[in-house]
C-alpha angles and dihedrals in degrees: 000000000000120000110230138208125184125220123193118199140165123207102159116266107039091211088063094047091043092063097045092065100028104097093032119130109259100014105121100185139343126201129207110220155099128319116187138084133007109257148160102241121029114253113245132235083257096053102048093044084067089073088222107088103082089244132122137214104247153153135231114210117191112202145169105242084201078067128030114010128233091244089055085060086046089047091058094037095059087048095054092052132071092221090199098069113091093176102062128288134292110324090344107092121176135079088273089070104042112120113251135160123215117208127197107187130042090241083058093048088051096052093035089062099032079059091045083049099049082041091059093035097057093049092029089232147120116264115225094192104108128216120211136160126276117304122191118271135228130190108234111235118293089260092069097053115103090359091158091050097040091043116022095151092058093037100052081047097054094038094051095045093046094066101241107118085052094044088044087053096047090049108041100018124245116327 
């Protein structure tokens, strides 16, 4: 039997961070959802679109440490985000889109902010992702599951159109 981590991670749109760690060695499953507050109902996609509902955009990413290392996840998350950007991501503007990572385990706090650090210190800048502890966590509706896979004409539109290819590019240089 496979040991298993989870990761939880917000880059803006989940459909676009879903597909980034989908296909990776030693990733057995990632969900799109919410990440935010304990409570007794999940928040919906319309909910948290409002901005005002204290929830995130995220994705949940469940790995074998054995495989592939947390800091290799945080490796692809950090280039999937312009860090700079403290008002969302990309098109996608509201609290529900900032980049965050949620760390469960003090090892993971320490590696999440050593990567925030190297981050500043090669642009020279202040980073705007935030880091926080660990938030629940909801599953979005079914819908929104595999969206890239399920829908890739409408995906690749949306992803194009929404400026990331090019933002990734002009941060982190070609891939």
């Amino acid at each position: 039997m496979m040991a298993s981590e989870v990761a939880t991670l917000a880059g803006g749109c989940f459909w676009c961070m879903e597909s980034e760690y989908q296909d990776l060695k030693g990733v057995s499953d990632v969900t799109s959802g919410y990440a935010g507050p304990q409570r007794a109902t999940p928040p919906t996609y319309e909910e948290v679109g409002t901005g005002e509902s204290g929830y995130v955009e995220a994705v949940s990413v469940t790995y074998d440490p054995a495989i592939v290392s947390y800091q290799q996840l945080l490796d692809i998350f950090w280039s999937n985000v312009d860090p700079f950007d403290d008002k969302g991501q990309f098109c996608d503007k509201g609290s529900q889109y900032v980049a965050a990572i949620f760390y469960g385990a003090p090892e993971e706090e320490k590696l999440a902010r050593e990567s925030l650090k190297k981050v500043e210190e090669k642009f020279g800048q202040k980073v705007a992702t935030q880091i926080h502890p660990a938030a629940a966590f909801y599953p979005a509706e079914d819908y929104h599951q595999d969206f890239y896979k399920k829908n890739p004409i409408r995906y690749k539109f949306y992803k194009f159109n929404c400026g990331r290819a090019q933002r990734l590019e002009e941060v982190w240089g070609a891939p």
